[in-house]
Amino acid sequence: EITDVRAWEVLDSRGDPTVRAAVEAGDVTGRFTVPAGASTGRHEAVERRDGGDRYRGLGVRDAVAAVNDDLAPLVTGRDATDQSELDAAMVDHDGTASLERLGANAVLAVSGAVARAASAATDRPLHDHLAATHDTAQSLPLPMVNVISGGLHAEGGIEVQDFLVVPTGAETYGEALEAAWDVRRAVRDGIVADGHRPLVADEGGFAPPLARVRDAFERLVRGIESAGYEPGRDAAIAVDVAASHFYDANAETYEIESEGRTLDRAGMADLVAEWVDAYPVVSVEDPLAEDDWDGWVGLADRLPAGVQLLGDDLLVTNADRLDRAFERGAASAVLVKPNQAGTLTRAVEVVREAERAGLAPVVSARSGETCDATIADLAVGLGAGQIKIGSLARSERLAKYNRLLEIDRERSLPLADPFGE
Ligand code: PGA
Ligand code: ZN
C-alpha cells in the first residue's frame, strides 16, 4: 500500500530542470526521474514547464506541485502493484489525452516511481517484475550506439541527428558493447587524426565538422573497418534523421543545407534511399517529418527488405498512431519513450501492440537524461529486442549500459537478434 508520494526538482544531463518522484509503500521506496527531449515530436504528451524568468522558463515547480498536491492524494492508500489502475486513475484525473493539465512529467514521475516501489515491495528486480506482470519472455536488447551527433543535439553540426553503430554480429550483450566501443574509439581516432577535437554532444556522440551527411557515414564505415569488423556483417549502421526539425511545413520542403538543397518529399525519400544503398544501413529513423504520412508510406515501399523503418516523432509512443502506421504500412518499427506516452502503462501497451502488429519495438532514452536506469529494465523485462540510449560516454548513458551488464551478469538471458534471419 502506498503511504507517501513526493516530488522535487532536480537537474538533468543538460543541466535543465526535471521532475524526480519518490513513492513509499510501507518500508520500501521507489524513485524515478523523468527525462526530457530536445527534438521533441509535436504529438508527444505535454511536458509542463513553468515559463517566466526562473531557469529561462524551464523550471518544473508547477509539475512538482501537481505531484504533491493533486496526484499524491489520488494514489496514496492504493496498492503499488496496481500499475495500470493507478495510471488510468492519474490519466482520468488529468482529463486530457495529452496530459497537458497536470503535465506528463508529473504523471510519469509518479508512474515510474510506482513501478519501482512495486518491484521493491515484491522483492524482485524491475525487469522480473515487468516480465511476471506481462507474462513476457525476457532478453537483453541489442543496442544501437550513438557515434556521431548532429541536429538539435549538436548545435552547428550536420542536420541529421544520430549516426549509430549496431553490433549485428555480437552473440552476447558483452560482445555487443565491446564491438560498439571499438568502433566508437576508431571513429574518435579518425576525428583526432584529422585535427579536430573529439568533443561530445548531448548524447555523448562526436560532432566533428562535416561538410556533407555522407561524410558522417564514411567516418562510421571507416571506423567499423579499422576496428577490424566487416561492415554489414559484424557491425551495421543506424541513422536517426529527425527530419521534422529541418522540415518547412508551410513550403512542405526539407531544408538540408549541407546538401545545398531544398527537397520535396520525393527528393528527401530519394536522398535517404541513396544513403541506404551506399552504406550498410539496417535502420532508418524519422527520415520524413512527423505528419508526412504519404512520404513515409512511399519510402516504406522502396526500402529494401530487412531495413527497419523506425518511427519516433511520427509515432510518439502512441498506440493510435501505431495502429495508423500499421494500417498504412508506414513504418516497421516504433521507438518507445515513456515520457512521450506519459505513463508506464501506455509505454508497455505500445510495446505489446507493436509485437502483435509485427512492428519492432526499440526502447529509447531522451537526449536529456539522468542516471535513472529504469528503461534498461523495461527493455529486458518486455523482451523488446532493441535499445537506443546514446553513446558510450556520459554517466547518464553508461548508467543504462551498465545496468544491462548487471542484469547480464545475474541472469543468463539471450541477446536479442532483431536483424537475424
Ligand atoms: P530527443 O532525441 O530526446 O531530443 O527527442 C532522441 C531521438 O530523437 O531519438
Ligand atoms: Zn529520434
Coordinates of C-alpha atoms and ligand atoms in Angstrom, one line a residue:
E1 CA 0.0 0.0 0.0
I2 CA 1.3 3.4 -1.0
T3 CA 1.9 5.5 2.1
D4 CA 3.6 8.6 0.8
V5 CA 4.3 10.4 -2.6
R6 CA 6.6 13.3 -3.0
A7 CA 8.3 15.1 -5.9
W8 CA 11.0 17.7 -6.2
E9 CA 13.0 19.5 -8.9
V10 CA 16.4 18.2 -10.0
L11 CA 18.7 18.9 -13.0
D12 CA 19.2 16.6 -15.9
S13 CA 22.2 15.8 -18.1
R14 CA 21.9 19.1 -20.0
G15 CA 21.6 20.8 -16.6
D16 CA 17.9 21.6 -17.2
P17 CA 15.3 21.1 -14.5
T18 CA 13.2 17.9 -14.4
V19 CA 10.9 16.1 -12.0
R20 CA 12.0 13.4 -9.6
A21 CA 9.5 11.5 -7.5
A22 CA 9.6 9.0 -4.6
V23 CA 6.8 6.7 -3.8
E24 CA 6.8 5.0 -0.4
A25 CA 4.9 1.7 0.2
G26 CA 5.4 0.6 3.8
D27 CA 9.1 0.1 4.3
V28 CA 10.2 0.4 0.6
T29 CA 10.6 3.4 -1.6
G30 CA 10.6 3.6 -5.4
R31 CA 12.2 6.6 -7.2
F32 CA 12.0 7.7 -10.8
T33 CA 13.4 10.8 -12.6
V34 CA 11.7 12.0 -15.8
P35 CA 13.9 12.5 -18.9
A36 CA 13.5 15.3 -21.5
G37 CA 13.8 15.6 -25.3
A38 CA 15.3 18.4 -27.3
S39 CA 14.0 17.2 -30.7
T40 CA 10.5 16.5 -29.3
G41 CA 7.6 15.5 -31.5
R42 CA 4.6 17.7 -31.8
H43 CA 2.2 14.9 -30.8
E44 CA 4.0 13.9 -27.6
A45 CA 2.3 14.0 -24.2
V46 CA 2.9 17.5 -22.9
E47 CA 5.9 18.3 -20.7
R48 CA 4.9 21.0 -18.3
R49 CA 7.3 23.9 -17.7
D50 CA 6.8 26.9 -15.5
G51 CA 7.7 29.7 -18.0
G52 CA 8.8 33.0 -16.6
D53 CA 12.3 34.0 -15.8
R54 CA 13.5 31.3 -13.5
Y55 CA 15.7 28.8 -15.4
R56 CA 14.6 30.8 -18.5
G57 CA 11.2 29.3 -18.2
L58 CA 12.4 25.7 -17.9
G59 CA 11.5 25.2 -14.2
V60 CA 9.2 22.4 -13.2
R61 CA 7.8 23.7 -9.9
D62 CA 4.2 23.5 -11.3
A63 CA 4.7 19.9 -12.3
V64 CA 6.2 19.1 -8.9
A65 CA 3.2 20.8 -7.2
A66 CA 0.9 18.7 -9.4
V67 CA 2.5 15.6 -8.0
N68 CA 2.5 16.8 -4.4
D69 CA -1.0 18.4 -4.3
D70 CA -3.0 16.5 -7.0
L71 CA -1.5 13.1 -7.6
A72 CA -0.3 12.2 -4.1
P73 CA -3.8 12.3 -2.5
L74 CA -5.1 10.3 -5.5
V75 CA -2.6 7.4 -5.3
T76 CA -1.9 7.2 -1.5
G77 CA -3.6 4.2 0.0
R78 CA -3.7 2.2 -3.2
D79 CA -1.7 -0.9 -3.9
A80 CA 1.6 -0.1 -5.7
T81 CA 1.3 -3.3 -7.8
D82 CA -1.9 -2.0 -9.4
Q83 CA 0.1 -0.1 -12.0
S84 CA -2.4 0.0 -14.8
E85 CA -5.3 1.1 -12.5
L86 CA -3.1 3.7 -10.9
D87 CA -2.0 5.0 -14.3
A88 CA -5.6 5.1 -15.5
A89 CA -6.7 7.0 -12.4
M90 CA -4.0 9.6 -13.0
V91 CA -4.9 10.0 -16.7
D92 CA -8.6 10.3 -15.7
H93 CA -7.7 12.9 -13.1
D94 CA -5.8 14.9 -15.6
G95 CA -8.7 14.7 -18.0
T96 CA -6.8 15.4 -21.2
A97 CA -5.3 12.7 -23.6
S98 CA -2.0 14.7 -23.8
L99 CA -1.9 15.1 -20.0
E100 CA -1.5 18.9 -20.5
R101 CA -3.3 19.9 -17.4
L102 CA -1.1 18.2 -14.8
G103 CA 1.8 17.7 -17.1
A104 CA 3.1 14.4 -18.5
N105 CA 6.3 15.0 -16.5
A106 CA 4.2 15.0 -13.3
V107 CA 2.2 11.9 -14.2
L108 CA 5.2 9.9 -15.5
A109 CA 7.3 10.7 -12.4
V110 CA 4.7 9.0 -10.2
S111 CA 4.0 6.2 -12.7
G112 CA 7.7 5.3 -12.8
A113 CA 8.2 5.5 -9.1
V114 CA 5.1 3.3 -8.5
A115 CA 6.7 0.6 -10.7
R116 CA 9.9 0.9 -8.8
A117 CA 8.1 0.7 -5.4
A118 CA 6.1 -2.4 -6.6
S119 CA 9.3 -4.0 -7.7
A120 CA 10.9 -3.4 -4.3
A121 CA 7.7 -4.4 -2.4
T122 CA 7.6 -7.8 -4.3
D123 CA 11.3 -8.2 -3.8
R124 CA 12.3 -8.7 -7.4
P125 CA 14.2 -6.6 -9.9
L126 CA 12.1 -4.4 -12.0
H127 CA 12.8 -6.4 -15.2
D128 CA 11.5 -9.6 -13.4
H129 CA 8.5 -7.7 -12.0
L130 CA 7.6 -6.5 -15.5
A131 CA 8.0 -9.9 -17.1
A132 CA 5.9 -11.5 -14.4
T133 CA 3.2 -8.9 -14.7
H134 CA 3.0 -9.1 -18.5
D135 CA 4.0 -12.7 -19.0
T136 CA 6.8 -11.9 -21.4
A137 CA 10.0 -13.7 -22.4
Q138 CA 12.9 -11.7 -21.3
S139 CA 16.0 -10.9 -23.4
L140 CA 18.9 -8.5 -23.5
P141 CA 18.3 -5.8 -26.1
L142 CA 20.7 -5.3 -29.0
P143 CA 21.9 -1.7 -28.5
M144 CA 22.2 0.9 -31.3
V145 CA 25.0 3.1 -30.1
N146 CA 25.3 6.8 -31.0
V147 CA 28.7 7.6 -32.5
I148 CA 28.2 10.9 -34.4
S149 CA 25.7 13.5 -33.5
G150 CA 24.1 16.4 -35.3
G151 CA 20.7 18.2 -35.4
L152 CA 19.4 19.7 -32.2
H153 CA 21.8 17.6 -30.1
A154 CA 25.0 19.3 -31.5
E155 CA 24.2 22.8 -32.5
G156 CA 26.1 24.0 -35.6
G157 CA 26.6 20.4 -36.7
I158 CA 25.2 18.4 -39.6
E159 CA 21.3 18.3 -39.9
V160 CA 21.0 14.6 -39.4
Q161 CA 20.7 13.9 -35.7
D162 CA 22.3 10.5 -34.9
F163 CA 24.6 8.1 -36.7
L164 CA 24.8 4.9 -34.7
V165 CA 26.6 1.6 -34.8
V166 CA 24.6 -1.6 -34.5
P167 CA 26.8 -4.6 -33.4
T168 CA 24.8 -7.1 -35.5
G169 CA 27.5 -9.8 -35.3
A170 CA 27.5 -10.0 -31.5
E171 CA 26.3 -13.1 -29.8
T172 CA 26.2 -11.7 -26.2
Y173 CA 25.4 -8.3 -24.7
G174 CA 29.1 -8.1 -23.6
E175 CA 30.3 -8.7 -27.1
A176 CA 27.9 -6.1 -28.5
L177 CA 29.2 -3.5 -26.1
E178 CA 32.8 -4.3 -26.9
A179 CA 32.2 -4.1 -30.7
A180 CA 30.4 -0.7 -30.3
W181 CA 33.2 0.5 -28.1
D182 CA 35.8 -0.5 -30.6
V183 CA 34.0 1.3 -33.5
R184 CA 33.4 4.4 -31.4
R185 CA 37.1 4.5 -30.4
A186 CA 38.2 4.1 -34.0
V187 CA 35.9 6.9 -35.2
R188 CA 37.4 9.1 -32.4
D189 CA 40.9 8.2 -33.6
G190 CA 39.9 9.3 -37.1
I191 CA 38.5 12.6 -35.8
V192 CA 41.7 13.4 -33.8
A193 CA 43.9 12.3 -36.8
D194 CA 42.1 14.9 -38.9
G195 CA 43.0 17.6 -36.4
H196 CA 39.6 18.0 -34.8
R197 CA 38.8 17.9 -31.1
P198 CA 36.7 14.8 -30.1
L199 CA 34.2 16.8 -28.1
V200 CA 30.9 15.1 -27.4
A201 CA 27.3 16.3 -27.9
D202 CA 24.2 15.8 -25.7
E203 CA 24.1 12.0 -26.1
G204 CA 27.9 11.5 -26.0
G205 CA 28.3 11.2 -29.7
F206 CA 31.1 13.1 -31.5
A207 CA 30.2 16.2 -33.6
P208 CA 33.2 16.9 -35.8
P209 CA 33.0 19.3 -38.7
L210 CA 31.2 17.5 -41.6
A211 CA 30.7 19.1 -45.0
R212 CA 28.0 16.6 -46.1
V213 CA 25.9 13.9 -44.5
R214 CA 27.8 11.3 -46.5
D215 CA 31.0 12.3 -44.5
A216 CA 29.4 11.0 -41.3
F217 CA 28.6 7.7 -42.9
E218 CA 32.1 7.5 -44.3
R219 CA 33.6 8.1 -40.9
L220 CA 31.5 5.3 -39.4
V221 CA 32.3 2.8 -42.1
R222 CA 36.0 3.6 -41.8
G223 CA 35.7 3.2 -38.0
I224 CA 34.0 -0.2 -38.4
E225 CA 36.7 -1.4 -40.8
S226 CA 39.7 0.0 -38.9
A227 CA 38.3 -1.7 -35.7
G228 CA 38.6 -5.0 -37.5
Y229 CA 34.9 -5.6 -38.3
E230 CA 33.2 -6.3 -41.5
P231 CA 30.6 -3.5 -42.3
G232 CA 27.2 -5.0 -42.8
R233 CA 28.0 -8.3 -41.2
D234 CA 29.7 -7.7 -37.8
A235 CA 28.6 -4.1 -37.4
A236 CA 26.0 -2.1 -39.3
I237 CA 24.7 1.5 -39.2
A238 CA 21.5 3.0 -37.9
V239 CA 20.6 6.6 -38.6
D240 CA 18.1 9.0 -36.9
V241 CA 17.4 11.7 -39.5
A242 CA 15.0 13.6 -37.1
A243 CA 13.6 15.2 -40.3
S244 CA 10.8 17.1 -38.6
H245 CA 13.4 19.6 -37.4
F246 CA 14.5 20.7 -40.9
Y247 CA 11.1 20.4 -42.4
D248 CA 9.4 23.6 -43.5
A249 CA 5.7 22.8 -43.0
N250 CA 4.5 25.9 -45.0
A251 CA 6.6 25.2 -48.1
E252 CA 6.4 21.4 -47.5
T253 CA 10.1 21.1 -48.1
Y254 CA 13.1 19.6 -46.4
E255 CA 15.9 22.3 -45.9
I256 CA 19.0 20.3 -45.9
E257 CA 21.7 23.0 -46.2
S258 CA 24.7 20.7 -46.1
E259 CA 23.4 19.1 -49.3
G260 CA 22.9 22.5 -50.7
R261 CA 19.3 21.5 -51.4
T262 CA 15.7 22.1 -50.7
L263 CA 13.9 18.8 -51.2
D264 CA 10.3 17.9 -51.6
R265 CA 9.1 14.6 -50.0
A266 CA 10.1 12.5 -53.0
G267 CA 13.5 14.2 -53.1
M268 CA 14.0 13.5 -49.4
A269 CA 13.0 9.9 -49.9
D270 CA 15.5 9.6 -52.8
L271 CA 18.3 11.0 -50.6
V272 CA 17.6 8.5 -47.8
A273 CA 17.3 5.7 -50.3
E274 CA 20.8 6.7 -51.7
W275 CA 22.3 6.5 -48.2
V276 CA 20.8 3.1 -47.6
D277 CA 22.1 2.0 -51.0
A278 CA 25.6 3.3 -50.4
Y279 CA 26.2 2.3 -46.8
P280 CA 25.4 -0.8 -44.6
V281 CA 22.3 0.8 -43.0
V282 CA 19.9 -1.5 -41.2
S283 CA 17.7 1.1 -39.5
V284 CA 16.3 4.5 -40.6
E285 CA 14.5 6.6 -38.0
D286 CA 12.3 9.7 -38.8
P287 CA 13.6 10.1 -42.4
L288 CA 10.5 12.2 -43.1
A289 CA 8.5 14.7 -41.0
E290 CA 6.1 13.7 -38.2
D291 CA 2.9 14.3 -40.2
D292 CA 4.2 13.4 -43.7
W293 CA 2.3 10.1 -43.7
D294 CA 2.4 9.8 -47.5
G295 CA 6.1 10.3 -47.6
W296 CA 6.6 7.5 -45.0
V297 CA 4.4 5.1 -47.0
G298 CA 6.2 5.9 -50.2
L299 CA 9.6 5.3 -48.6
A300 CA 8.4 2.1 -46.9
D301 CA 7.6 0.7 -50.3
R302 CA 11.1 1.3 -51.7
L303 CA 13.4 0.5 -48.8
P304 CA 15.0 -3.0 -49.2
A305 CA 13.5 -5.7 -47.1
G306 CA 15.5 -6.0 -43.9
V307 CA 16.0 -2.3 -43.5
Q308 CA 14.0 -1.1 -40.5
L309 CA 11.9 2.0 -40.8
L310 CA 11.6 3.4 -37.3
G311 CA 9.0 5.9 -36.2
D312 CA 9.9 8.3 -33.3
D313 CA 8.3 11.8 -33.9
L314 CA 5.9 10.0 -36.2
L315 CA 4.5 7.6 -33.6
V316 CA 5.4 9.3 -30.3
T317 CA 4.8 6.1 -28.3
N318 CA 1.1 6.4 -29.0
A319 CA -1.0 3.3 -29.7
D320 CA -3.4 5.2 -32.0
R321 CA -0.6 6.4 -34.2
L322 CA 1.0 3.0 -34.1
D323 CA -2.3 1.5 -35.4
R324 CA -2.4 4.0 -38.1
A325 CA 1.2 3.2 -39.2
F326 CA 0.4 -0.4 -39.2
E327 CA -2.8 0.0 -41.3
R328 CA -1.0 2.2 -43.8
G329 CA 2.3 0.3 -43.8
A330 CA 4.1 3.5 -42.9
A331 CA 6.8 2.0 -40.5
S332 CA 8.2 -1.3 -39.5
A333 CA 9.5 -0.3 -36.0
V334 CA 8.5 2.0 -33.2
L335 CA 10.6 4.0 -30.8
V336 CA 9.3 3.6 -27.2
K337 CA 10.0 6.6 -24.9
P338 CA 7.9 6.5 -21.7
N339 CA 7.8 10.3 -21.4
Q340 CA 6.2 10.6 -24.9
A341 CA 3.4 8.5 -23.6
G342 CA 3.1 9.9 -20.1
T343 CA 2.6 6.7 -18.2
L344 CA 4.5 3.4 -17.9
T345 CA 1.3 1.5 -18.8
R346 CA 0.9 3.4 -22.1
A347 CA 4.6 2.7 -23.0
V348 CA 4.1 -1.0 -22.1
E349 CA 1.0 -1.2 -24.2
V350 CA 2.8 0.3 -27.2
V351 CA 5.5 -2.4 -26.9
R352 CA 2.8 -5.2 -26.7
E353 CA 0.7 -3.7 -29.5
A354 CA 3.8 -3.4 -31.7
E355 CA 4.6 -7.0 -31.2
R356 CA 1.0 -8.0 -32.1
A357 CA 1.2 -5.9 -35.3
G358 CA 4.6 -7.2 -36.2
L359 CA 6.5 -3.9 -35.7
A360 CA 9.8 -4.0 -33.8
P361 CA 9.8 -2.0 -30.5
V362 CA 13.0 0.0 -29.8
V363 CA 13.1 1.2 -26.2
S364 CA 14.8 4.7 -26.1
A365 CA 16.2 7.3 -23.8
R366 CA 15.9 11.0 -24.4
S367 CA 18.7 13.5 -25.1
G368 CA 18.2 14.9 -21.6
E369 CA 18.6 12.1 -19.1
T370 CA 19.7 11.3 -15.6
C371 CA 21.3 8.2 -14.1
D372 CA 17.9 6.6 -13.8
A373 CA 18.2 3.2 -15.5
T374 CA 14.6 2.2 -15.4
I375 CA 14.4 1.9 -19.2
A376 CA 17.1 -0.8 -19.2
D377 CA 14.9 -3.0 -17.0
L378 CA 11.9 -2.1 -19.2
A379 CA 13.7 -3.3 -22.4
V380 CA 14.8 -6.5 -20.7
G381 CA 11.6 -7.3 -18.9
L382 CA 9.4 -6.9 -22.0
G383 CA 11.9 -8.6 -24.3
A384 CA 11.8 -5.5 -26.6
G385 CA 14.8 -6.6 -28.6
Q386 CA 16.5 -3.2 -29.2
I387 CA 17.5 -0.3 -27.1
K388 CA 18.8 3.2 -28.0
I389 CA 20.3 5.1 -25.1
G390 CA 23.0 7.2 -26.7
S391 CA 26.8 6.8 -26.8
L392 CA 29.3 5.0 -24.7
A393 CA 30.2 8.2 -22.8
R394 CA 28.5 10.4 -20.2
S395 CA 27.3 8.8 -17.0
E396 CA 23.6 9.2 -17.7
R397 CA 24.2 6.9 -20.8
L398 CA 26.5 4.5 -19.0
A399 CA 24.0 4.1 -16.1
K400 CA 21.8 2.2 -18.6
Y401 CA 24.5 0.3 -20.4
N402 CA 25.9 -0.7 -17.0
R403 CA 22.5 -1.8 -15.7
L404 CA 22.3 -4.1 -18.7
L405 CA 25.7 -5.5 -17.8
E406 CA 24.5 -6.1 -14.3
I407 CA 21.4 -8.0 -15.5
D408 CA 23.5 -9.9 -17.9
R409 CA 25.8 -11.0 -15.0
E410 CA 22.9 -12.0 -12.8
R411 CA 20.9 -13.9 -15.4
S412 CA 21.7 -15.9 -18.4
L413 CA 19.4 -14.2 -20.8
P414 CA 19.8 -14.4 -24.6
L415 CA 20.9 -11.3 -26.6
A416 CA 18.0 -10.4 -28.9
D417 CA 18.7 -10.8 -32.6
P418 CA 16.3 -8.4 -34.3
F419 CA 18.3 -8.2 -37.6
G420 CA 18.8 -12.0 -37.8
E421 CA 17.2 -14.2 -40.4
Ligands
PGA1 P1 15.3 13.7 -28.2 O1 16.1 12.8 -29.2 O2 15.3 13.0 -26.8 O3 16.0 15.0 -28.2 O4 13.9 13.7 -28.8 C1 16.1 11.4 -29.2 C2 15.6 10.9 -30.5 O5 15.2 11.7 -31.4 O6 15.6 9.7 -30.8
ZN2 ZN 14.6 10.2 -32.9

